[in-house]
Coordinates of C-alpha atoms and ligand atoms in Angstrom, one line a residue:
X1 CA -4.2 -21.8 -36.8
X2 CA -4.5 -24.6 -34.0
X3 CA -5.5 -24.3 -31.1
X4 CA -4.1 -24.9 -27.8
X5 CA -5.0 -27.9 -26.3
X6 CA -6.3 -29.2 -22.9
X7 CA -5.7 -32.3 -21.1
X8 CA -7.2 -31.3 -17.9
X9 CA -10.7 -29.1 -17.5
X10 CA -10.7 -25.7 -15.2
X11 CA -13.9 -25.3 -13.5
X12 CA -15.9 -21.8 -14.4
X13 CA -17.9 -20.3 -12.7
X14 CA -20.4 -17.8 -14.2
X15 CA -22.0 -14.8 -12.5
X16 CA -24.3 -11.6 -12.5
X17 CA -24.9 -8.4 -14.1
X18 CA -22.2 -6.4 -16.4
X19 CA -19.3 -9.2 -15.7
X20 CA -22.3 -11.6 -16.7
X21 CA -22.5 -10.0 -19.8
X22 CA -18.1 -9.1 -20.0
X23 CA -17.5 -12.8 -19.2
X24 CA -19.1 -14.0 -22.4
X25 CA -17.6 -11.6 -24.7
X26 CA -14.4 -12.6 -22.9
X27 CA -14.3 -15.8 -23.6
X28 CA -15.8 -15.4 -27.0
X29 CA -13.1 -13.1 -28.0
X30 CA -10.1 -13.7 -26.1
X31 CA -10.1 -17.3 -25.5
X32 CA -12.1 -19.6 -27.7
X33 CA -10.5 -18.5 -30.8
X34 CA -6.8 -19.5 -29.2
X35 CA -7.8 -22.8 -26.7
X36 CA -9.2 -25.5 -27.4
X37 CA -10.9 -24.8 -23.8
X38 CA -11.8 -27.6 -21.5
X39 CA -13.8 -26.3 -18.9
X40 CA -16.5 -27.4 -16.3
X41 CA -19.1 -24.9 -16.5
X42 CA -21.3 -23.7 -13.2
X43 CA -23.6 -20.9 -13.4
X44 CA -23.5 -18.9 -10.2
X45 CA -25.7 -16.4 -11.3
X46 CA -28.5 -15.2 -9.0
X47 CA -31.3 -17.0 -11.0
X48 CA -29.6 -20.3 -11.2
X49 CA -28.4 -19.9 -7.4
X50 CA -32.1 -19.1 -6.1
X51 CA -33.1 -22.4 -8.7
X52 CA -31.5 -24.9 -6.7
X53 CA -31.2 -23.5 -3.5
X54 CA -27.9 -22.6 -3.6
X55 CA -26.3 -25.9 -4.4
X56 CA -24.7 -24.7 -7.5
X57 CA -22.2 -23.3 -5.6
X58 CA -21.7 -26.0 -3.3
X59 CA -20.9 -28.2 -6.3
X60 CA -18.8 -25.6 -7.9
X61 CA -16.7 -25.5 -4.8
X62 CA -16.4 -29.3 -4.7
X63 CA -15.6 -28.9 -8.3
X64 CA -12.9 -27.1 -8.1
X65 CA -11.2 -29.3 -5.3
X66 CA -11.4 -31.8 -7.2
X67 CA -10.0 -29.9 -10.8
X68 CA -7.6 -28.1 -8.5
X69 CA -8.2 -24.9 -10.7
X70 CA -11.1 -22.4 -11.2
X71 CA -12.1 -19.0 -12.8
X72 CA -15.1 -17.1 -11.2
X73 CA -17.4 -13.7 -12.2
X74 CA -18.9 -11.2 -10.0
X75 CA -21.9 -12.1 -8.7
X76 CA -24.7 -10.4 -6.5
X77 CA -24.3 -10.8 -2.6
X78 CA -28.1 -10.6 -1.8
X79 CA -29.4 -8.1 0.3
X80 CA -33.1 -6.8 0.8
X81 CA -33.2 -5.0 -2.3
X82 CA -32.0 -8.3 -4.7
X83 CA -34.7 -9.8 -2.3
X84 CA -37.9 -8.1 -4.0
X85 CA -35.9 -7.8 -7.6
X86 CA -35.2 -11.1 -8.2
X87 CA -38.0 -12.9 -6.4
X88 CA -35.6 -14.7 -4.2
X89 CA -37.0 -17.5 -1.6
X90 CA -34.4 -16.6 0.5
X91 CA -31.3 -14.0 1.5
X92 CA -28.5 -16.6 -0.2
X93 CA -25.1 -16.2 1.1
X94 CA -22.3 -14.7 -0.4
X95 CA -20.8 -17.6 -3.3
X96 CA -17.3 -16.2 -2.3
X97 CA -18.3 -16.6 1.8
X98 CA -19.9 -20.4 1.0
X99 CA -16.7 -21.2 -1.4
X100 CA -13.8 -19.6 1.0
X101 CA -14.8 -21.7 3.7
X102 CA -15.4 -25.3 2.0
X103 CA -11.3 -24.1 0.6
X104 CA -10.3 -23.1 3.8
X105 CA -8.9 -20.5 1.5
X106 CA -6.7 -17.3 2.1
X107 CA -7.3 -14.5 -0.4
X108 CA -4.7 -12.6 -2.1
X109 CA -5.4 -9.3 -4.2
X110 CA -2.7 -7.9 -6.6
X111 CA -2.9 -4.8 -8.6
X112 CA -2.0 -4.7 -12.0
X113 CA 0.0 -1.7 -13.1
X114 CA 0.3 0.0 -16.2
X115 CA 2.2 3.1 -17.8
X116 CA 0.4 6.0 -17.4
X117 CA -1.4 5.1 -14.2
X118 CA 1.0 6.3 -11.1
X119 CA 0.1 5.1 -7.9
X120 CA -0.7 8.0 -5.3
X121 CA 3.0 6.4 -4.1
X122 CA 5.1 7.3 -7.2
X123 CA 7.7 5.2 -6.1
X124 CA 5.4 1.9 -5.6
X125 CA 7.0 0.4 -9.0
X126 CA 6.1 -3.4 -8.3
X127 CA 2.7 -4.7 -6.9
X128 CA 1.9 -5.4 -2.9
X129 CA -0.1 -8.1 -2.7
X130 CA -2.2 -8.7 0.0
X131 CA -3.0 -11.5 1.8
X132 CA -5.9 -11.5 4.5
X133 CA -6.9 -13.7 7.2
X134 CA -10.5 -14.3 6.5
X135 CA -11.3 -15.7 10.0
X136 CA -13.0 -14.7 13.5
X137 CA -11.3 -11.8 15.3
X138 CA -14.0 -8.5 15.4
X139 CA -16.0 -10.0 12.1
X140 CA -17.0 -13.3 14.7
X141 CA -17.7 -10.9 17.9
X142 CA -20.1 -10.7 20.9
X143 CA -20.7 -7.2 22.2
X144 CA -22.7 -5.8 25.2
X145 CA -23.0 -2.4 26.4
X146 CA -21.7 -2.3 30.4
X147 CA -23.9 -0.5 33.2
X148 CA -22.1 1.8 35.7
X149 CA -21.3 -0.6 39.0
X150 CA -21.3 -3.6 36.5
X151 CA -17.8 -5.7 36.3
X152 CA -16.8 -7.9 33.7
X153 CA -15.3 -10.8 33.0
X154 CA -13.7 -13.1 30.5
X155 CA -14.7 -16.5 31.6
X156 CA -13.9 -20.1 30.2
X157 CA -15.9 -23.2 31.1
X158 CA -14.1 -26.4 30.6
X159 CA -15.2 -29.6 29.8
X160 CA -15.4 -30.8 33.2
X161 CA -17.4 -27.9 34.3
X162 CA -14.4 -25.9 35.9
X163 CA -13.9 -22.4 35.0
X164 CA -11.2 -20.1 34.0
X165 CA -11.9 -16.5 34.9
X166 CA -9.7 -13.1 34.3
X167 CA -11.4 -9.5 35.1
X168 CA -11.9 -7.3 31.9
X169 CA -12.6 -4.2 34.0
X170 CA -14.6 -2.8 36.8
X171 CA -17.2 -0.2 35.3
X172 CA -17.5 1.7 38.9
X173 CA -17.0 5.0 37.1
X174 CA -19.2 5.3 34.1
X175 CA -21.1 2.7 31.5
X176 CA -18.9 1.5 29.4
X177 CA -18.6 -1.2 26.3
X178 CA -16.8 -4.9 25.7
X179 CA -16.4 -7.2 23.0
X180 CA -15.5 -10.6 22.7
X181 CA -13.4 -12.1 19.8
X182 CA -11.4 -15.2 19.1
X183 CA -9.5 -17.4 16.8
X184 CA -8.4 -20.7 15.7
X185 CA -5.0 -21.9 16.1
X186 CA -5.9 -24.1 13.3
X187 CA -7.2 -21.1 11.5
X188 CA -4.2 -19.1 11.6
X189 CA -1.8 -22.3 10.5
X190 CA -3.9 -22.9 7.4
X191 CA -3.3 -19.0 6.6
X192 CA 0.1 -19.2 7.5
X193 CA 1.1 -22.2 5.1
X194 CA -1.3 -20.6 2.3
X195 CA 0.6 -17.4 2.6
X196 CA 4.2 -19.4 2.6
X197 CA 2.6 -21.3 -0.3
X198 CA 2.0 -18.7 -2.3
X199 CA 5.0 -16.6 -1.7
X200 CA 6.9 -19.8 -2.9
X201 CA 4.5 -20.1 -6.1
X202 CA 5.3 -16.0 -6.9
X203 CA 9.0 -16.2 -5.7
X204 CA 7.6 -13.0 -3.6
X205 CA 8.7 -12.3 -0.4
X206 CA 6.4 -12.0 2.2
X207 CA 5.3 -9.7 5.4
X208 CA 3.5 -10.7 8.4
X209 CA 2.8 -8.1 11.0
X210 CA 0.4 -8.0 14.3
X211 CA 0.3 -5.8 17.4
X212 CA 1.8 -8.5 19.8
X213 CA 3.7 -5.8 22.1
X214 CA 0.4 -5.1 23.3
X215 CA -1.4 -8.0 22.6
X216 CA 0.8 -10.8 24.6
X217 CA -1.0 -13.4 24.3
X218 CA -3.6 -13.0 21.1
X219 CA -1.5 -11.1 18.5
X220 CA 1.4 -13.3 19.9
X221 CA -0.2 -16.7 19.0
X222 CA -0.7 -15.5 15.6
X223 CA 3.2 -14.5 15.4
X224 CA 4.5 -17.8 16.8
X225 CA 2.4 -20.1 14.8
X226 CA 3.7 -18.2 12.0
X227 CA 7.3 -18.0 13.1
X228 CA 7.2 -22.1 13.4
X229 CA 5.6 -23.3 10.6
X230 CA 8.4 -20.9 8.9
X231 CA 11.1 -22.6 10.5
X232 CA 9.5 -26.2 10.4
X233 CA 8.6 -26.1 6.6
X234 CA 9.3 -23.8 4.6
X235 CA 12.8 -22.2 5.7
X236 CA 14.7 -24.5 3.6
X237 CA 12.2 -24.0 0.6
X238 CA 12.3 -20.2 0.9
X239 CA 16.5 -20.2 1.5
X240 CA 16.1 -22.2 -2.3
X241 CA 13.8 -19.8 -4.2
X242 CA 15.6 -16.4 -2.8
X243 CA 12.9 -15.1 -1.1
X244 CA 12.3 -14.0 2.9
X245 CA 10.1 -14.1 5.2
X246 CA 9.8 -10.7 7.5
X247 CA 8.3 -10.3 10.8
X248 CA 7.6 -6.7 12.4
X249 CA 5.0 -4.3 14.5
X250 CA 1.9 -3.6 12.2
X251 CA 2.6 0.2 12.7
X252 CA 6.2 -0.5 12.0
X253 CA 5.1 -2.6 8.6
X254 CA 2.5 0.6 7.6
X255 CA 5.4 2.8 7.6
X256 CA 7.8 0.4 5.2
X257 CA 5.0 -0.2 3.2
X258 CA 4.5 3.1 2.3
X259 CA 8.5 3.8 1.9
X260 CA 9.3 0.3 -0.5
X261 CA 9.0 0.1 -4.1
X262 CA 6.3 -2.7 -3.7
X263 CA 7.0 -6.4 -4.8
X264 CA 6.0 -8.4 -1.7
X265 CA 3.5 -10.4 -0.2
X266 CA 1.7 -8.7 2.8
X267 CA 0.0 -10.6 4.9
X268 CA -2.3 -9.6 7.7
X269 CA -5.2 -10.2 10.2
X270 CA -8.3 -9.8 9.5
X271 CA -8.9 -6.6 10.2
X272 CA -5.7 -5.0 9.0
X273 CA -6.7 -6.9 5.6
X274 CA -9.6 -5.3 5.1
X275 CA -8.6 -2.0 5.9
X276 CA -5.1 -2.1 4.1
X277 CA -6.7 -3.7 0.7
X278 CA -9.0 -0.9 0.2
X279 CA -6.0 1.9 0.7
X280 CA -3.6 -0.4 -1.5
X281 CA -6.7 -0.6 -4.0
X282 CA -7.4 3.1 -4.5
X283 CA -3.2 3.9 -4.0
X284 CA -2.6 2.0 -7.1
X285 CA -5.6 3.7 -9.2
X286 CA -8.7 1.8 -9.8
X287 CA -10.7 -1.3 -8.1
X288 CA -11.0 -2.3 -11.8
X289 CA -7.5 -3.3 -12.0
X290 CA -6.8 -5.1 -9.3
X291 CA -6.8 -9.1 -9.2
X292 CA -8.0 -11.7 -6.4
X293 CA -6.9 -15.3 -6.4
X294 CA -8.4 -17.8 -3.5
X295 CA -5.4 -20.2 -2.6
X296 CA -6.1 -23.0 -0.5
X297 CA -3.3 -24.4 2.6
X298 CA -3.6 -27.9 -0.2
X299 CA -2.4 -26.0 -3.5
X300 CA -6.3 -25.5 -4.8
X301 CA -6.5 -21.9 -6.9
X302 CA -9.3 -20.0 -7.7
X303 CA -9.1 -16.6 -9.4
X304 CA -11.1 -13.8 -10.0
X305 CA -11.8 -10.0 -10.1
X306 CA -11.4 -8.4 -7.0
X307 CA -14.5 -5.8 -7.9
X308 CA -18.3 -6.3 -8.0
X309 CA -20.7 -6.8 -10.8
X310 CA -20.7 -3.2 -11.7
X311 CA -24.6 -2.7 -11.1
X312 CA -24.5 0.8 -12.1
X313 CA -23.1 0.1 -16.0
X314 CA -25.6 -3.0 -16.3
X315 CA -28.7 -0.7 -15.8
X316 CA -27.2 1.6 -18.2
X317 CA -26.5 -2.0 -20.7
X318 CA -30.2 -3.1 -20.5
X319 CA -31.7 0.5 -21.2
X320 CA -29.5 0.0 -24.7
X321 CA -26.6 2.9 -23.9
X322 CA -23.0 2.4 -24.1
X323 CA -21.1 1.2 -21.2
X324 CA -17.3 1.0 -20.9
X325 CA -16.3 -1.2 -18.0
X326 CA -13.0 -2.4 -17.3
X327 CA -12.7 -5.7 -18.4
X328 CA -8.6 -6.0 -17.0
X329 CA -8.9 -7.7 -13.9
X330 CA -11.9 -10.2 -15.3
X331 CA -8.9 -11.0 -17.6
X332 CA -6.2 -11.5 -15.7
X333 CA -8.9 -14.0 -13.6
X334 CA -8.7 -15.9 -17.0
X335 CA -5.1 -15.5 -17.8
X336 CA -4.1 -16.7 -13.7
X337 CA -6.4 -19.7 -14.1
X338 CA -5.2 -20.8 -17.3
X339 CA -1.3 -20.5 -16.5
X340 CA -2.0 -22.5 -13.4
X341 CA -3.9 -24.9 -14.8
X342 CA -0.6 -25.0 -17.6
X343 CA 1.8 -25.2 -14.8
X344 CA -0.4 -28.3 -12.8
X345 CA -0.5 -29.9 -16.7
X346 CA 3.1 -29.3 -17.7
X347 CA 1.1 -27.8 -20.7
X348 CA 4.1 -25.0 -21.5
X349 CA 1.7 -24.1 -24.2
X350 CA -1.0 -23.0 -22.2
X351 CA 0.9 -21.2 -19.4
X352 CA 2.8 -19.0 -22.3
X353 CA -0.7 -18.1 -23.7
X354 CA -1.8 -16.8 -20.3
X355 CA 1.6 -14.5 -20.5
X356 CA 0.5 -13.2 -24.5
X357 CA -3.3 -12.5 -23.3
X358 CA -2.1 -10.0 -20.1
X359 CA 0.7 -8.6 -22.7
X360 CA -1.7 -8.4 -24.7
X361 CA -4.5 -6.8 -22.1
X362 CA -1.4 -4.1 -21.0
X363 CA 0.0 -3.4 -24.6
X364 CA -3.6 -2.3 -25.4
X365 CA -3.8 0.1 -22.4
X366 CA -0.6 1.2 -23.1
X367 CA -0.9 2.1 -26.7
X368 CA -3.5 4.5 -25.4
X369 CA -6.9 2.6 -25.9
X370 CA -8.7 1.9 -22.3
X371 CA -12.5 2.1 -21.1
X372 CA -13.4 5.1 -19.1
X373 CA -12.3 4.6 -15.5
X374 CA -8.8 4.3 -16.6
X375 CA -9.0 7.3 -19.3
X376 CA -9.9 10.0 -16.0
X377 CA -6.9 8.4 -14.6
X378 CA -4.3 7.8 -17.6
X379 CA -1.4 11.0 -18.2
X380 CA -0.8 9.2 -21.6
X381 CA -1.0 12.1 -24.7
X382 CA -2.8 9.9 -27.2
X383 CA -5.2 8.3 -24.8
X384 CA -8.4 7.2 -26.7
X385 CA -11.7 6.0 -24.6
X386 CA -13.6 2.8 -26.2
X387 CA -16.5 0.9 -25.0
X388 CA -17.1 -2.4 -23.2
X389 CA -16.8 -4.4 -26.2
X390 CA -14.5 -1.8 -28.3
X391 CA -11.8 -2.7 -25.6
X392 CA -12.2 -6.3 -25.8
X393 CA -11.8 -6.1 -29.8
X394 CA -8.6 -4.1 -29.6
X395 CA -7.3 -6.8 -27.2
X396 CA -7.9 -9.4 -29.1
X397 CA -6.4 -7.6 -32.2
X398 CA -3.0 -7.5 -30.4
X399 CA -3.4 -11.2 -29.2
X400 CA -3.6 -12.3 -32.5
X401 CA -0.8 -10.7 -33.4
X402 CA 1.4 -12.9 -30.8
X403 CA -0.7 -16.1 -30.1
Ligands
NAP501 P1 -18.7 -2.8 -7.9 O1 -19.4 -3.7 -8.7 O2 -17.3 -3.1 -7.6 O3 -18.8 -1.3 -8.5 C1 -18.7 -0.1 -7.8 C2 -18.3 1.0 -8.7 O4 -16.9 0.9 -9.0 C3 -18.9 0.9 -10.1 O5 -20.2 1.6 -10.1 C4 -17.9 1.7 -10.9 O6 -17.9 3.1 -10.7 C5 -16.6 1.1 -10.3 N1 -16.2 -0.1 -11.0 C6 -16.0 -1.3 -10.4 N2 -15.6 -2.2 -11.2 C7 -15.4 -1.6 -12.4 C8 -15.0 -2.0 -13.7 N3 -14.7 -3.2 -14.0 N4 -15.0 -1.0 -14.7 C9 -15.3 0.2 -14.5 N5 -15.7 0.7 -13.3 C10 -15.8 -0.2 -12.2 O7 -19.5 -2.7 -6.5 P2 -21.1 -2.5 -6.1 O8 -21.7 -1.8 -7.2 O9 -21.1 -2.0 -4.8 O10 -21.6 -3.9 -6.1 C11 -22.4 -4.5 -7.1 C12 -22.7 -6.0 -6.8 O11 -21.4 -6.7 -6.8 C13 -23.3 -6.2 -5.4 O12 -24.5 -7.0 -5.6 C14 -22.3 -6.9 -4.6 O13 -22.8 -7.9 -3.8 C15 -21.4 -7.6 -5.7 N6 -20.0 -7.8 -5.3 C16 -19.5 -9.0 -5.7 C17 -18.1 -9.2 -5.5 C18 -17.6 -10.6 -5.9 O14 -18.2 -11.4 -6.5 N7 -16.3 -10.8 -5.7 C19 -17.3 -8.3 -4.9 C20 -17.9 -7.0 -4.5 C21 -19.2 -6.8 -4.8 P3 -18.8 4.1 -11.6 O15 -20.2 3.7 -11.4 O16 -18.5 5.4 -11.0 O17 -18.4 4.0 -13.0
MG502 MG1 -12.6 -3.3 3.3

């Protein structure tokens, strides 16, 4: 059989742990027997990061403006603990931190639903993707505790030394707390054209919802940049392609959220992001099936798991017992890259492979076979749980079968 061909590489970054070791069976049974696979290969495991300082993932970054395209693993945010166990010379940043902001990239995070997994929402039938604002607000705060008789003040010092001042409150009652938090206008525009992007690239409509009833002037900036960028660029686009863009009250969007049937984009500040992606996670069953793709305001894609490197099953791997961990959304990291990559290419071959291996991934699930998170879950009669590598082998069974 040939195989698919190339003309332009991806850029692939490797990682840590069990998606270490996942990604290699991955591509050694899922991909490299079908495509003839040009790729750009970085290692961001912990080792190779700690080697050179942390470069490797400047480079892969850079890389992947330049290839417009990349795939990434798990890998290990360091915290004291990797500190001691890898012998690290410092605590490196998180790759997907360093990466995000050299992208200036907004992250979206889709489930991927099967039969036999309901969502806690029976009647969420199509994904919600969610898109958050990975910028400022309460993550970029400064907070002091407030004595009794104190008063305070926001204050802005201009560059000609005059100042702007506006009381916060008067603490003549009782000590009290304040926090200071901001954003960039330029910020906010590079998520709103990401999130209009994207929504054009998935044909999704999309959501966009703050607390500016309250919040006049902060929530309301983020609503009118949004609301003009709409009408300035993309309303024409959007009328074209079927899809809308809606505006409401966050509390307002909660409640729709959980009365749709799914199948939108929805995007929100930063806080609202991180809170709403965890309770969209566990709604539609397991971390291990959800997808994360890093889309940049200039059309630069890079995709990946939206879990960890599942620590827990790689101590089991190295002691020599059997793990099963979900490969599915490591896949569908694959599958996203190499369809885009297709698509950028206009290498139709390539972007219908990417649709086999995730029929592939789901007819395998479906047919009953799935590692153990998704067996607790599944209400399928014949459901059969198979190791790490079991899995992978029944999915590349079934791909062969199509590709
Ligand atoms: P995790 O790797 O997401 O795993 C947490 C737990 O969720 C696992 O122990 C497992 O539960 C379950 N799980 C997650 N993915 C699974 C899969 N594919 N198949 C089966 N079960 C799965 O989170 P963590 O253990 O808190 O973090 C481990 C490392 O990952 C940390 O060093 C962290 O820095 C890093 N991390 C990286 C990223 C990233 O690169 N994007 C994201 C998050 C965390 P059971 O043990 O109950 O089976
Ligand atoms: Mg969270």
């Amino acid at each position: 059989m040939a195989k698919i061909q190339m003309t332009t590489p991806l850029v692939e970054m490797d990682g840590d742990e069990m998606t270490r070791v996942i990604w290699k069976m991955l591509k050694d049974k899922l991909i490299l027997p079908f495509v003839d696979l040009k790729s750009e290969y970085y290692d961001l495991g912990l080792e190779k990061r700690n080697e050179t300082d942390d470069q490797i993932t400047i480079d892969s970054a850079e890389a992947t403006k330049k290839y417009g395209v990349a795939v990434k693993c798990a890998t290990i945010t360091p915290n004291a603990a990797r500190m001691d166990e890898y012998n690290l010379k410092e605590v490196w940043k998180s790759p997907n931190g360093t990466i995000r902001a050299i992208l200036d990239g907004t992250v979206f995070r889709a489930p991927i639903l099967v039969k036999g997994i309901t969502p806690y929402i029976p009647t969420w039938t199509k994904p919600i993707c969610i898109a958050r604002h990975a910028y400022g607000d309460v993550y970029k705060n400064t907070e002091m505790k407030v004595k009794k008789g104190c008063k305070a003040e926001l204050c802005v010092t201009a560059e000609d030394g005059s100042e702007e001042r506006s009381t916060i409150f008067d603490f003549t009652k009782s000590d009290g707390i304040i926090q200071g938090i901001h954003n960039l206008e330029s910020s906010i525009s590079s998520f709103a054209r990401a999130c209009f992007n994207y929504a054009l690239d998935q044909k999704l409509d999309i959501w966009f919802a703050t607390k500016d009833t309250i919040s006049k002037t902060y929530d309301h900036t983020f609503k009118d940049i949004f609301q003009e960028i709409f009408d300035n660029e993309y309303k024409d686009k959007f009328e074209q392609a079927g899809i809308t863009y809606f505006y409401t009250l966050i509390d307002d969007a909660v409640a729709r959220v959980i009365r749709s049937n799914g199948g939108y984009i929805w995007a929100c500040k930063n806080y609202d992001g991180d809170v709403m992606s965890d309770m969209i996670a566990t709604a539609f069953g397991s971390l291990a099936m959800m997808t994360s793709v890093l889309v940049s305001p200039d059309g630069v894609y890079e995709y990946e798991a939206a879990h960890g490197t599942v620590q827990r099953h790689y101590y089991k791997h190295l002691k020599g017992e059997e793990t099963s961990t979900n490969s599915v959304a490591t896949i569908f990291a694959w599958s996203g890259a190499l369809r885009k990559r297709g698509e950028m290419d206009g290498n139709q071959e390539l972007v219908d492979f990417a649709g086999k291996l995730e029929k592939a991934t789901i007819d395998t699930i479906e047919s009953g076979i799935m590692t153990g998170d998704l067996y607790l879950l599944s209400t399928l009669e014949n459901k059969k749980k198979v190791n790490t590598e079991e899995f992978l082998d029944a999915i590349h069974d079934k791909l062969a079968e199509i590709a």
